[in-house]
Amino acid sequence: MTTSSEHVDSREDLAAFVRSLRRSYAEDGSSWENADLDSFLEALAAWIDAAHGLYGNTGRELPPRGEYGPCRVRVEVG
């Protein structure tokens, strides 16, 4: 999978990043580690479960508990 590694600092940046992922998948989805929806969702759940370690190991704080609701909606409508 090849996508831009630029920072996502706005709604527009995030939309552009997601579109770049879609283009990458359309061009060569078989090269993705999680090339189907089932494996992608499982990997996403595993990352969320392990995020505390990632954040802690990089000296960052997890988002406050209340910020997960909007993420849920984004995943559900996507």
Coordinates of N, CA and C in Angstrom, one line a residue:
M1 N 0.9 -1.2 0.0 CA 0.0 0.0 0.0 C 0.9 1.2 0.0
T2 N 0.7 2.1 -0.9 CA 1.4 3.4 -1.0 C 0.4 4.5 -0.9
T3 N 0.6 5.3 0.1 CA -0.2 6.5 0.3 C 0.7 7.6 0.8
S4 N 0.2 8.8 0.8 CA 0.9 10.0 1.3 C 1.1 9.9 2.8
S5 N 2.3 10.3 3.2 CA 2.6 10.2 4.7 C 2.5 11.6 5.3
E6 N 1.9 12.5 4.5 CA 1.7 13.9 5.0 C 0.8 13.9 6.2
H7 N 0.9 15.0 7.1 CA 0.1 15.1 8.2 C -1.4 15.4 7.8
V8 N -2.3 14.9 8.6 CA -3.7 15.2 8.4 C -4.1 16.2 9.5
D9 N -4.3 17.4 9.1 CA -4.6 18.5 10.0 C -6.0 19.1 9.9
S10 N -6.8 18.6 9.0 CA -8.1 19.2 8.7 C -9.0 18.1 8.2
R11 N -10.3 18.4 8.2 CA -11.3 17.5 7.6 C -11.0 17.3 6.1
E12 N -10.6 18.3 5.4 CA -10.2 18.1 4.0 C -9.0 17.2 3.8
D13 N -8.0 17.4 4.7 CA -6.8 16.5 4.6 C -7.2 15.1 4.8
L14 N -8.1 14.8 5.8 CA -8.5 13.5 6.1 C -9.3 12.9 4.9
A15 N -10.2 13.6 4.3 CA -10.9 13.2 3.2 C -10.0 12.8 2.0
A16 N -9.0 13.7 1.8 CA -8.0 13.5 0.7 C -7.2 12.2 1.0
F17 N -6.8 12.0 2.3 CA -6.1 10.8 2.6 C -6.9 9.5 2.4
V18 N -8.1 9.6 2.8 CA -9.0 8.4 2.6 C -9.2 8.1 1.1
R19 N -9.3 9.2 0.3 CA -9.4 9.0 -1.1 C -8.1 8.4 -1.7
S20 N -7.0 8.8 -1.2 CA -5.7 8.2 -1.6 C -5.6 6.8 -1.3
L21 N -6.2 6.4 -0.1 CA -6.2 5.0 0.2 C -7.1 4.2 -0.8
R22 N -8.2 4.8 -1.1 CA -9.2 4.1 -2.0 C -8.5 3.9 -3.4
R23 N -7.8 5.0 -3.9 CA -7.1 4.9 -5.2 C -6.0 3.8 -5.1
S24 N -5.3 3.7 -4.0 CA -4.2 2.7 -3.8 C -4.9 1.3 -3.8
Y25 N -6.0 1.2 -3.2 CA -6.7 -0.1 -3.1 C -7.2 -0.5 -4.5
A26 N -7.7 0.5 -5.3 CA -8.2 0.2 -6.6 C -7.1 -0.2 -7.5
E27 N -5.9 0.4 -7.4 CA -4.8 0.1 -8.2 C -4.1 -1.2 -7.9
D28 N -4.0 -1.6 -6.6 CA -3.3 -2.8 -6.2 C -3.7 -3.3 -4.9
G29 N -5.0 -3.5 -4.7 CA -5.6 -4.0 -3.4 C -5.0 -5.3 -2.9
S30 N -4.6 -6.1 -3.9 CA -4.0 -7.4 -3.5 C -2.7 -7.3 -2.7
S31 N -2.1 -6.2 -2.8 CA -0.8 -6.0 -2.1 C -1.1 -5.5 -0.6
W32 N -2.3 -5.1 -0.3 CA -2.6 -4.7 1.1 C -2.6 -5.9 2.0
E33 N -2.1 -5.6 3.2 CA -2.1 -6.7 4.2 C -3.5 -7.1 4.6
N34 N -4.4 -6.1 4.6 CA -5.8 -6.4 4.9 C -6.7 -6.1 3.7
A35 N -6.7 -7.0 2.8 CA -7.2 -6.7 1.5 C -8.7 -6.9 1.3
D36 N -9.4 -7.3 2.4 CA -10.9 -7.4 2.4 C -11.4 -6.7 3.6
L37 N -12.7 -6.4 3.6 CA -13.3 -5.7 4.7 C -13.2 -6.4 6.0
D38 N -13.4 -7.7 6.1 CA -13.3 -8.5 7.3 C -11.9 -8.3 8.0
S39 N -10.9 -8.5 7.2 CA -9.6 -8.4 7.8 C -9.2 -7.0 8.1
F40 N -9.7 -6.0 7.3 CA -9.5 -4.6 7.6 C -10.1 -4.2 9.0
L41 N -11.4 -4.6 9.2 CA -12.1 -4.3 10.4 C -11.4 -5.0 11.6
E42 N -11.0 -6.2 11.4 CA -10.3 -6.9 12.5 C -9.0 -6.2 12.9
A43 N -8.2 -5.8 11.9 CA -7.0 -5.0 12.1 C -7.3 -3.7 12.8
L44 N -8.3 -3.0 12.4 CA -8.7 -1.7 13.0 C -9.0 -1.9 14.5
A45 N -9.8 -3.0 14.8 CA -10.2 -3.3 16.2 C -8.9 -3.6 17.0
A46 N -8.0 -4.4 16.4 CA -6.8 -4.7 17.1 C -5.9 -3.5 17.4
W47 N -5.8 -2.6 16.4 CA -5.1 -1.3 16.6 C -5.7 -0.5 17.7
I48 N -7.0 -0.4 17.7 CA -7.7 0.4 18.8 C -7.4 -0.3 20.2
D49 N -7.5 -1.6 20.2 CA -7.2 -2.3 21.5 C -5.8 -2.0 22.0
A50 N -4.8 -1.9 21.1 CA -3.4 -1.7 21.4 C -3.0 -0.3 21.4
A51 N -3.9 0.7 21.1 CA -3.5 2.1 21.0 C -2.8 2.6 22.3
H52 N -3.3 2.2 23.4 CA -2.7 2.7 24.7 C -1.2 2.5 24.7
G53 N -0.7 1.3 24.2 CA 0.7 1.0 24.2 C 1.4 1.9 23.2
L54 N 0.9 2.1 22.0 CA 1.5 2.9 21.0 C 1.6 4.3 21.5
Y55 N 0.5 4.9 22.0 CA 0.6 6.2 22.5 C 1.6 6.3 23.7
G56 N 1.6 5.4 24.6 CA 2.5 5.4 25.7 C 3.9 5.3 25.3
N57 N 4.2 4.5 24.3 CA 5.6 4.3 23.9 C 6.1 5.4 23.1
T58 N 5.3 6.3 22.6 CA 5.7 7.5 21.9 C 5.6 8.8 22.7
G59 N 5.2 8.6 23.9 CA 5.1 9.8 24.8 C 3.9 10.7 24.6
R60 N 2.9 10.1 23.9 CA 1.7 10.9 23.6 C 0.5 10.4 24.5
E61 N -0.5 11.2 24.7 CA -1.6 10.8 25.6 C -2.7 10.3 24.7
L62 N -3.5 9.3 25.1 CA -4.7 8.9 24.4 C -5.7 10.0 24.4
P63 N -6.6 10.0 23.4 CA -7.6 11.0 23.4 C -8.5 10.8 24.6
P64 N -9.2 11.8 25.1 CA -10.1 11.6 26.3 C -11.2 10.6 25.9
R65 N -11.7 9.9 26.9 CA -12.7 8.9 26.7 C -13.8 9.3 25.8
G66 N -14.3 10.5 26.0 CA -15.5 11.0 25.2 C -15.2 11.3 23.8
E67 N -14.0 11.2 23.3 CA -13.7 11.4 21.9 C -13.9 10.2 21.0
Y68 N -14.2 9.1 21.6 CA -14.4 7.9 20.8 C -15.7 7.8 20.1
G69 N -16.8 8.4 20.6 CA -18.1 8.4 20.0 C -18.1 8.9 18.6
P70 N -17.5 10.0 18.3 CA -17.5 10.5 16.9 C -16.7 9.5 16.0
C71 N -15.7 8.8 16.5 CA -15.0 7.8 15.7 C -15.9 6.7 15.3
R72 N -16.7 6.3 16.3 CA -17.6 5.2 16.1 C -18.6 5.5 14.9
V73 N -19.1 6.7 14.9 CA -20.0 7.2 13.9 C -19.3 7.2 12.5
R74 N -18.1 7.7 12.5 CA -17.3 7.7 11.2 C -17.1 6.3 10.6
V75 N -16.8 5.4 11.5 CA -16.6 4.0 11.0 C -17.9 3.4 10.6
E76 N -19.0 3.6 11.3 CA -20.3 3.0 11.0 C -20.8 3.6 9.7
V77 N -20.7 4.9 9.4 CA -21.3 5.4 8.2 C -20.4 5.2 7.0
G78 N -19.1 4.9 7.3 CA -18.1 4.6 6.2 C -18.4 3.2 5.6

